[in-house]
Amino acid sequence: MSKFFADVINTLDMNRQAQKQVGEIMRIQLGIKNGAKEKAAGAEKSARWEHLNDVGRRAAKRDEIANYVKSNAQARMALRKLRANIKSSLPKLPGREKDDLAGVLQDQEFRAYVRGLPQEQRDRAQRLHPDIAAAVARAPAELSGVPEAIHTELVNDMLRKTHGAELAKFAADVAAMEMADELIRAADKEIRAAAEVQHGTDFRFWAKPLVDPLLSEAGVDFDELYRRTEPEALNVLGSLASAAE
């Protein structure tokens, strides 16, 4: 698995700022993933090791890798910020120019026309004349009476034509972030194993005091940061993903 992540890092496009940042995050987390157990075992070299009971030895191991916990939390926050930055930078559907009154009125007429069609035809709005389909896409679905899923297809079709290459680059950035998220969780798993964490509450009791100063400064909640997010929620492209294909 470590070779897999190393190979992923080597395939990142360092000319893309997002992927460059992802690469930096992944290199650090890969080092943590591979070195957590050895780092924790360093506690055994202490002169006081033989005098510690099981609880004391576990605490000593945790002290050795405390910085790994902080680094993992920082990686999570960095990825969240990067994901938000990309989401705010996604291309928007081009609309009518503000002074294009004729175009605006024409779009309204086209949408009224579609709204008056039988539902069966509105469900096949992709087959309409391109100018009519574009008018439908440029406004909320309810203004044309088309299903939301069909409206999304129309929007994506327009974006594919106007911003296809740009969306493909964003899709590559998002794919890289998904790999980074997987590695961050793998590193976290190794940290917990090396620290002999028994369960989630045990981890929270140990890790929260370590990372709270970092989280407070960034305005991030501990439980939210460590909550497992469903894969689809990590994809900031959302419905635009199909437009990037």
PDB file of C-alpha atoms in Angstrom:
ATOM      1  CA  MET A   1       0.000   0.000   0.000  1.00  0.00           C
ATOM      2  CA  SER A   2       2.886   2.382   0.741  1.00  0.00           C
ATOM      3  CA  LYS A   3       4.221   1.845  -2.775  1.00  0.00           C
ATOM      4  CA  PHE A   4       0.756   2.595  -4.112  1.00  0.00           C
ATOM      5  CA  PHE A   5       0.674   5.979  -2.383  1.00  0.00           C
ATOM      6  CA  ALA A   6       4.251   6.708  -3.440  1.00  0.00           C
ATOM      7  CA  ASP A   7       3.277   5.988  -7.043  1.00  0.00           C
ATOM      8  CA  VAL A   8       0.270   8.306  -6.719  1.00  0.00           C
ATOM      9  CA  ILE A   9       2.526  11.102  -5.477  1.00  0.00           C
ATOM     10  CA  ASN A  10       4.849  10.597  -8.440  1.00  0.00           C
ATOM     11  CA  THR A  11       1.973  10.976 -10.904  1.00  0.00           C
ATOM     12  CA  LEU A  12       0.755  14.315  -9.532  1.00  0.00           C
ATOM     13  CA  ASP A  13       1.020  17.371 -11.762  1.00  0.00           C
ATOM     14  CA  MET A  14       3.312  19.722  -9.859  1.00  0.00           C
ATOM     15  CA  ASN A  15       2.375  22.534 -12.227  1.00  0.00           C
ATOM     16  CA  ARG A  16      -1.087  22.475 -10.652  1.00  0.00           C
ATOM     17  CA  GLN A  17      -0.970  24.333  -7.339  1.00  0.00           C
ATOM     18  CA  ALA A  18      -3.642  22.103  -5.812  1.00  0.00           C
ATOM     19  CA  GLN A  19      -1.810  18.912  -6.718  1.00  0.00           C
ATOM     20  CA  LYS A  20       1.480  20.371  -5.529  1.00  0.00           C
ATOM     21  CA  GLN A  21      -0.095  20.992  -2.116  1.00  0.00           C
ATOM     22  CA  VAL A  22      -1.621  17.520  -2.126  1.00  0.00           C
ATOM     23  CA  GLY A  23       1.802  16.059  -2.871  1.00  0.00           C
ATOM     24  CA  GLU A  24       3.324  17.846   0.118  1.00  0.00           C
ATOM     25  CA  ILE A  25       0.531  16.600   2.369  1.00  0.00           C
ATOM     26  CA  MET A  26       0.864  13.040   1.111  1.00  0.00           C
ATOM     27  CA  ARG A  27       4.646  12.882   1.522  1.00  0.00           C
ATOM     28  CA  ILE A  28       4.402  13.864   5.175  1.00  0.00           C
ATOM     29  CA  GLN A  29       1.513  11.515   5.894  1.00  0.00           C
ATOM     30  CA  LEU A  30       3.204   8.631   4.104  1.00  0.00           C
ATOM     31  CA  GLY A  31       6.228   9.131   6.338  1.00  0.00           C
ATOM     32  CA  ILE A  32       3.953   9.045   9.385  1.00  0.00           C
ATOM     33  CA  LYS A  33       2.143   5.957   8.150  1.00  0.00           C
ATOM     34  CA  ASN A  34       5.410   4.115   7.631  1.00  0.00           C
ATOM     35  CA  GLY A  35       7.158   5.350  10.748  1.00  0.00           C
ATOM     36  CA  ALA A  36       4.558   5.630  13.523  1.00  0.00           C
ATOM     37  CA  LYS A  37       5.231   2.255  15.129  1.00  0.00           C
ATOM     38  CA  GLU A  38       9.000   2.673  15.053  1.00  0.00           C
ATOM     39  CA  LYS A  39       8.712   6.204  16.424  1.00  0.00           C
ATOM     40  CA  ALA A  40       6.503   5.051  19.305  1.00  0.00           C
ATOM     41  CA  ALA A  41       8.871   2.178  20.023  1.00  0.00           C
ATOM     42  CA  GLY A  42      11.570   4.761  20.646  1.00  0.00           C
ATOM     43  CA  ALA A  43      10.059   5.223  24.092  1.00  0.00           C
ATOM     44  CA  GLU A  44      11.494   1.840  25.040  1.00  0.00           C
ATOM     45  CA  LYS A  45      14.995   3.301  24.856  1.00  0.00           C
ATOM     46  CA  SER A  46      14.284   5.582  27.781  1.00  0.00           C
ATOM     47  CA  ALA A  47      16.168   4.819  30.996  1.00  0.00           C
ATOM     48  CA  ARG A  48      12.892   4.897  32.901  1.00  0.00           C
ATOM     49  CA  TRP A  49      11.119   2.418  30.614  1.00  0.00           C
ATOM     50  CA  GLU A  50      11.751  -0.579  32.879  1.00  0.00           C
ATOM     51  CA  HIS A  51      10.244   1.279  35.810  1.00  0.00           C
ATOM     52  CA  LEU A  52       6.959   2.066  34.079  1.00  0.00           C
ATOM     53  CA  ASN A  53       3.773   0.029  34.361  1.00  0.00           C
ATOM     54  CA  ASP A  54       1.579  -0.696  31.330  1.00  0.00           C
ATOM     55  CA  VAL A  55      -0.260   2.604  31.605  1.00  0.00           C
ATOM     56  CA  GLY A  56       2.984   4.531  31.902  1.00  0.00           C
ATOM     57  CA  ARG A  57       4.521   2.739  28.932  1.00  0.00           C
ATOM     58  CA  ARG A  58       1.506   3.480  26.782  1.00  0.00           C
ATOM     59  CA  ALA A  59       1.688   7.136  27.800  1.00  0.00           C
ATOM     60  CA  ALA A  60       5.400   7.214  26.954  1.00  0.00           C
ATOM     61  CA  LYS A  61       4.718   5.818  23.483  1.00  0.00           C
ATOM     62  CA  ARG A  62       2.006   8.398  22.943  1.00  0.00           C
ATOM     63  CA  ASP A  63       4.354  11.195  23.941  1.00  0.00           C
ATOM     64  CA  GLU A  64       6.777  10.013  21.261  1.00  0.00           C
ATOM     65  CA  ILE A  65       4.207  10.369  18.478  1.00  0.00           C
ATOM     66  CA  ALA A  66       2.261  13.378  19.743  1.00  0.00           C
ATOM     67  CA  ASN A  67       3.592  15.489  16.876  1.00  0.00           C
ATOM     68  CA  TYR A  68       2.308  12.899  14.416  1.00  0.00           C
ATOM     69  CA  VAL A  69      -1.204  13.459  15.759  1.00  0.00           C
ATOM     70  CA  LYS A  70      -0.818  17.204  15.255  1.00  0.00           C
ATOM     71  CA  SER A  71       0.538  16.726  11.748  1.00  0.00           C
ATOM     72  CA  ASN A  72      -2.348  14.456  10.817  1.00  0.00           C
ATOM     73  CA  ALA A  73      -4.856  17.013  12.089  1.00  0.00           C
ATOM     74  CA  GLN A  74      -3.104  19.773  10.142  1.00  0.00           C
ATOM     75  CA  ALA A  75      -3.271  17.636   7.002  1.00  0.00           C
ATOM     76  CA  ARG A  76      -7.005  17.181   7.482  1.00  0.00           C
ATOM     77  CA  MET A  77      -7.494  20.929   7.849  1.00  0.00           C
ATOM     78  CA  ALA A  78      -5.279  21.720   4.862  1.00  0.00           C
ATOM     79  CA  LEU A  79      -7.271  19.330   2.702  1.00  0.00           C
ATOM     80  CA  ARG A  80     -10.561  20.860   3.863  1.00  0.00           C
ATOM     81  CA  LYS A  81      -9.301  24.327   2.956  1.00  0.00           C
ATOM     82  CA  LEU A  82      -8.016  23.159  -0.406  1.00  0.00           C
ATOM     83  CA  ARG A  83     -11.340  21.492  -1.154  1.00  0.00           C
ATOM     84  CA  ALA A  84     -13.204  24.698  -0.282  1.00  0.00           C
ATOM     85  CA  ASN A  85     -10.871  26.762  -2.481  1.00  0.00           C
ATOM     86  CA  ILE A  86     -11.480  24.511  -5.454  1.00  0.00           C
ATOM     87  CA  LYS A  87     -15.229  24.548  -4.904  1.00  0.00           C
ATOM     88  CA  SER A  88     -15.241  28.355  -4.956  1.00  0.00           C
ATOM     89  CA  SER A  89     -13.136  28.379  -8.136  1.00  0.00           C
ATOM     90  CA  LEU A  90     -15.303  26.071 -10.226  1.00  0.00           C
ATOM     91  CA  PRO A  91     -16.483  27.572 -13.515  1.00  0.00           C
ATOM     92  CA  LYS A  92     -20.006  28.890 -13.615  1.00  0.00           C
ATOM     93  CA  LEU A  93     -22.509  28.557 -16.403  1.00  0.00           C
ATOM     94  CA  PRO A  94     -22.175  31.587 -18.687  1.00  0.00           C
ATOM     95  CA  GLY A  95     -25.295  33.731 -18.559  1.00  0.00           C
ATOM     96  CA  ARG A  96     -26.681  36.483 -20.722  1.00  0.00           C
ATOM     97  CA  GLU A  97     -24.903  39.826 -20.716  1.00  0.00           C
ATOM     98  CA  LYS A  98     -26.617  42.366 -18.471  1.00  0.00           C
ATOM     99  CA  ASP A  99     -27.368  44.654 -21.393  1.00  0.00           C
ATOM    100  CA  ASP A 100     -28.617  41.824 -23.632  1.00  0.00           C
ATOM    101  CA  LEU A 101     -32.286  42.567 -23.026  1.00  0.00           C
ATOM    102  CA  ALA A 102     -33.358  40.840 -26.224  1.00  0.00           C
ATOM    103  CA  GLY A 103     -31.521  37.682 -25.201  1.00  0.00           C
ATOM    104  CA  VAL A 104     -33.030  37.745 -21.716  1.00  0.00           C
ATOM    105  CA  LEU A 105     -36.540  38.106 -23.131  1.00  0.00           C
ATOM    106  CA  GLN A 106     -35.920  35.341 -25.638  1.00  0.00           C
ATOM    107  CA  ASP A 107     -34.760  33.017 -22.857  1.00  0.00           C
ATOM    108  CA  GLN A 108     -37.930  33.787 -20.919  1.00  0.00           C
ATOM    109  CA  GLU A 109     -40.043  32.948 -23.965  1.00  0.00           C
ATOM    110  CA  PHE A 110     -38.173  29.691 -24.517  1.00  0.00           C
ATOM    111  CA  ARG A 111     -38.657  28.667 -20.883  1.00  0.00           C
ATOM    112  CA  ALA A 112     -42.346  29.538 -21.038  1.00  0.00           C
ATOM    113  CA  TYR A 113     -42.612  27.398 -24.164  1.00  0.00           C
ATOM    114  CA  VAL A 114     -40.965  24.447 -22.409  1.00  0.00           C
ATOM    115  CA  ARG A 115     -43.140  24.950 -19.343  1.00  0.00           C
ATOM    116  CA  GLY A 116     -46.197  24.553 -21.566  1.00  0.00           C
ATOM    117  CA  LEU A 117     -45.032  21.255 -23.048  1.00  0.00           C
ATOM    118  CA  PRO A 118     -46.443  17.920 -21.838  1.00  0.00           C
ATOM    119  CA  GLN A 119     -44.401  16.402 -19.009  1.00  0.00           C
ATOM    120  CA  GLU A 120     -43.235  13.614 -21.292  1.00  0.00           C
ATOM    121  CA  GLN A 121     -41.549  16.143 -23.579  1.00  0.00           C
ATOM    122  CA  ARG A 122     -40.105  18.134 -20.678  1.00  0.00           C
ATOM    123  CA  ASP A 123     -38.551  14.897 -19.451  1.00  0.00           C
ATOM    124  CA  ARG A 124     -36.665  14.794 -22.752  1.00  0.00           C
ATOM    125  CA  ALA A 125     -35.531  18.418 -22.733  1.00  0.00           C
ATOM    126  CA  GLN A 126     -32.061  17.375 -23.927  1.00  0.00           C
ATOM    127  CA  ARG A 127     -33.617  16.790 -27.361  1.00  0.00           C
ATOM    128  CA  LEU A 128     -34.849  20.361 -27.688  1.00  0.00           C
ATOM    129  CA  HIS A 129     -33.213  22.891 -29.996  1.00  0.00           C
ATOM    130  CA  PRO A 130     -29.808  23.912 -28.542  1.00  0.00           C
ATOM    131  CA  ASP A 131     -30.926  27.524 -28.045  1.00  0.00           C
ATOM    132  CA  ILE A 132     -33.981  26.390 -26.086  1.00  0.00           C
ATOM    133  CA  ALA A 133     -31.964  23.899 -24.037  1.00  0.00           C
ATOM    134  CA  ALA A 134     -29.450  26.645 -23.223  1.00  0.00           C
ATOM    135  CA  ALA A 135     -32.233  28.958 -22.029  1.00  0.00           C
ATOM    136  CA  VAL A 136     -33.518  26.195 -19.757  1.00  0.00           C
ATOM    137  CA  ALA A 137     -30.024  25.582 -18.369  1.00  0.00           C
ATOM    138  CA  ARG A 138     -29.392  29.254 -17.620  1.00  0.00           C
ATOM    139  CA  ALA A 139     -32.218  29.457 -15.059  1.00  0.00           C
ATOM    140  CA  PRO A 140     -33.498  27.299 -12.175  1.00  0.00           C
ATOM    141  CA  ALA A 141     -35.263  24.103 -13.249  1.00  0.00           C
ATOM    142  CA  GLU A 142     -38.633  25.189 -11.869  1.00  0.00           C
ATOM    143  CA  LEU A 143     -38.820  28.110 -14.320  1.00  0.00           C
ATOM    144  CA  SER A 144     -39.043  25.610 -17.171  1.00  0.00           C
ATOM    145  CA  GLY A 145     -40.819  22.824 -15.337  1.00  0.00           C
ATOM    146  CA  VAL A 146     -38.125  20.266 -16.173  1.00  0.00           C
ATOM    147  CA  PRO A 147     -36.975  17.619 -13.672  1.00  0.00           C
ATOM    148  CA  GLU A 148     -33.906  18.601 -11.647  1.00  0.00           C
ATOM    149  CA  ALA A 149     -31.906  15.666 -13.017  1.00  0.00           C
ATOM    150  CA  ILE A 150     -32.626  16.724 -16.595  1.00  0.00           C
ATOM    151  CA  HIS A 151     -31.719  20.319 -15.774  1.00  0.00           C
ATOM    152  CA  THR A 152     -28.397  19.145 -14.338  1.00  0.00           C
ATOM    153  CA  GLU A 153     -27.673  17.265 -17.560  1.00  0.00           C
ATOM    154  CA  LEU A 154     -28.369  20.399 -19.591  1.00  0.00           C
ATOM    155  CA  VAL A 155     -26.104  22.504 -17.378  1.00  0.00           C
ATOM    156  CA  ASN A 156     -23.326  19.932 -17.559  1.00  0.00           C
ATOM    157  CA  ASP A 157     -23.646  19.708 -21.311  1.00  0.00           C
ATOM    158  CA  MET A 158     -23.165  23.466 -21.619  1.00  0.00           C
ATOM    159  CA  LEU A 159     -20.242  23.460 -19.196  1.00  0.00           C
ATOM    160  CA  ARG A 160     -18.646  20.586 -21.081  1.00  0.00           C
ATOM    161  CA  LYS A 161     -18.736  22.731 -24.218  1.00  0.00           C
ATOM    162  CA  THR A 162     -17.567  25.967 -22.590  1.00  0.00           C
ATOM    163  CA  HIS A 163     -15.205  24.770 -19.827  1.00  0.00           C
ATOM    164  CA  GLY A 164     -14.484  21.117 -20.588  1.00  0.00           C
ATOM    165  CA  ALA A 165     -10.690  21.349 -20.415  1.00  0.00           C
ATOM    166  CA  GLU A 166     -10.783  23.396 -17.216  1.00  0.00           C
ATOM    167  CA  LEU A 167     -13.191  20.976 -15.539  1.00  0.00           C
ATOM    168  CA  ALA A 168     -10.966  18.042 -16.486  1.00  0.00           C
ATOM    169  CA  LYS A 169      -8.087  19.703 -14.621  1.00  0.00           C
ATOM    170  CA  PHE A 170     -10.278  20.284 -11.584  1.00  0.00           C
ATOM    171  CA  ALA A 171     -11.350  16.637 -11.733  1.00  0.00           C
ATOM    172  CA  ALA A 172      -7.692  15.588 -11.580  1.00  0.00           C
ATOM    173  CA  ASP A 173      -7.202  17.852  -8.551  1.00  0.00           C
ATOM    174  CA  VAL A 174     -10.208  16.301  -6.824  1.00  0.00           C
ATOM    175  CA  ALA A 175      -8.988  12.767  -7.572  1.00  0.00           C
ATOM    176  CA  ALA A 176      -5.643  13.671  -5.999  1.00  0.00           C
ATOM    177  CA  MET A 177      -7.395  15.013  -2.899  1.00  0.00           C
ATOM    178  CA  GLU A 178      -9.390  11.810  -2.563  1.00  0.00           C
ATOM    179  CA  MET A 179      -6.118   9.855  -2.545  1.00  0.00           C
ATOM    180  CA  ALA A 180      -4.710  12.235   0.064  1.00  0.00           C
ATOM    181  CA  ASP A 181      -7.795  11.741   2.217  1.00  0.00           C
ATOM    182  CA  GLU A 182      -7.336   7.984   2.037  1.00  0.00           C
ATOM    183  CA  LEU A 183      -3.673   8.292   3.023  1.00  0.00           C
ATOM    184  CA  ILE A 184      -4.478  10.641   5.909  1.00  0.00           C
ATOM    185  CA  ARG A 185      -6.899   8.053   7.281  1.00  0.00           C
ATOM    186  CA  ALA A 186      -4.327   5.283   6.786  1.00  0.00           C
ATOM    187  CA  ALA A 187      -1.726   7.322   8.681  1.00  0.00           C
ATOM    188  CA  ASP A 188      -4.250   7.969  11.439  1.00  0.00           C
ATOM    189  CA  LYS A 189      -4.871   4.226  11.707  1.00  0.00           C
ATOM    190  CA  GLU A 190      -1.150   3.582  12.155  1.00  0.00           C
ATOM    191  CA  ILE A 191      -0.907   6.329  14.771  1.00  0.00           C
ATOM    192  CA  ARG A 192      -3.719   4.771  16.786  1.00  0.00           C
ATOM    193  CA  ALA A 193      -2.177   1.315  16.526  1.00  0.00           C
ATOM    194  CA  ALA A 194       1.241   2.586  17.618  1.00  0.00           C
ATOM    195  CA  ALA A 195      -0.359   4.458  20.524  1.00  0.00           C
ATOM    196  CA  GLU A 196      -2.326   1.365  21.539  1.00  0.00           C
ATOM    197  CA  VAL A 197      -5.588   3.282  21.289  1.00  0.00           C
ATOM    198  CA  GLN A 198      -8.407   1.079  22.516  1.00  0.00           C
ATOM    199  CA  HIS A 199     -11.421   2.902  21.064  1.00  0.00           C
ATOM    200  CA  GLY A 200     -12.684   6.245  19.801  1.00  0.00           C
ATOM    201  CA  THR A 201     -13.198   7.727  23.246  1.00  0.00           C
ATOM    202  CA  ASP A 202      -9.658   6.771  24.223  1.00  0.00           C
ATOM    203  CA  PHE A 203      -8.319   8.509  21.118  1.00  0.00           C
ATOM    204  CA  ARG A 204     -10.391  11.621  21.771  1.00  0.00           C
ATOM    205  CA  PHE A 205      -9.167  11.804  25.375  1.00  0.00           C
ATOM    206  CA  TRP A 206      -5.559  11.634  24.188  1.00  0.00           C
ATOM    207  CA  ALA A 207      -5.624  13.584  20.928  1.00  0.00           C
ATOM    208  CA  LYS A 208      -8.055  16.427  21.597  1.00  0.00           C
ATOM    209  CA  PRO A 209      -5.798  18.313  24.060  1.00  0.00           C
ATOM    210  CA  LEU A 210      -2.944  17.986  21.553  1.00  0.00           C
ATOM    211  CA  VAL A 211      -4.776  19.419  18.562  1.00  0.00           C
ATOM    212  CA  ASP A 212      -7.289  21.775  20.176  1.00  0.00           C
ATOM    213  CA  PRO A 213      -4.915  24.787  20.024  1.00  0.00           C
ATOM    214  CA  LEU A 214      -4.557  24.219  16.275  1.00  0.00           C
ATOM    215  CA  LEU A 215      -8.276  23.711  15.765  1.00  0.00           C
ATOM    216  CA  SER A 216      -9.289  26.715  17.851  1.00  0.00           C
ATOM    217  CA  GLU A 217      -7.077  28.979  15.786  1.00  0.00           C
ATOM    218  CA  ALA A 218      -8.670  27.664  12.592  1.00  0.00           C
ATOM    219  CA  GLY A 219     -12.207  27.586  13.999  1.00  0.00           C
ATOM    220  CA  VAL A 220     -12.539  23.832  13.448  1.00  0.00           C
ATOM    221  CA  ASP A 221     -14.417  21.374  15.660  1.00  0.00           C
ATOM    222  CA  PHE A 222     -12.523  18.239  16.740  1.00  0.00           C
ATOM    223  CA  ASP A 223     -15.385  15.786  16.257  1.00  0.00           C
ATOM    224  CA  GLU A 224     -16.292  17.251  12.882  1.00  0.00           C
ATOM    225  CA  LEU A 225     -12.691  17.050  11.699  1.00  0.00           C
ATOM    226  CA  TYR A 226     -12.394  13.370  12.592  1.00  0.00           C
ATOM    227  CA  ARG A 227     -15.871  12.357  11.498  1.00  0.00           C
ATOM    228  CA  ARG A 228     -15.793   9.884   8.620  1.00  0.00           C
ATOM    229  CA  THR A 229     -17.146  11.574   5.501  1.00  0.00           C
ATOM    230  CA  GLU A 230     -18.887   9.635   2.770  1.00  0.00           C
ATOM    231  CA  PRO A 231     -16.854   9.519  -0.482  1.00  0.00           C
ATOM    232  CA  GLU A 232     -19.471  11.399  -2.510  1.00  0.00           C
ATOM    233  CA  ALA A 233     -19.351  14.263  -0.014  1.00  0.00           C
ATOM    234  CA  LEU A 234     -15.619  14.624  -0.624  1.00  0.00           C
ATOM    235  CA  ASN A 235     -16.083  15.247  -4.336  1.00  0.00           C
ATOM    236  CA  VAL A 236     -16.437  19.015  -4.576  1.00  0.00           C
ATOM    237  CA  LEU A 237     -17.336  18.747  -8.259  1.00  0.00           C
ATOM    238  CA  GLY A 238     -20.658  17.211  -7.284  1.00  0.00           C
ATOM    239  CA  SER A 239     -22.925  17.053 -10.304  1.00  0.00           C
ATOM    240  CA  LEU A 240     -20.210  18.763 -12.362  1.00  0.00           C
ATOM    241  CA  ALA A 241     -18.198  15.544 -12.267  1.00  0.00           C
ATOM    242  CA  SER A 242     -20.000  14.259 -15.351  1.00  0.00           C
ATOM    243  CA  ALA A 243     -19.211  17.490 -17.190  1.00  0.00           C
ATOM    244  CA  ALA A 244     -15.513  16.869 -16.582  1.00  0.00           C
ATOM    245  CA  GLU A 245     -15.595  13.458 -18.226  1.00  0.00           C
TER     246      GLU A 245
END
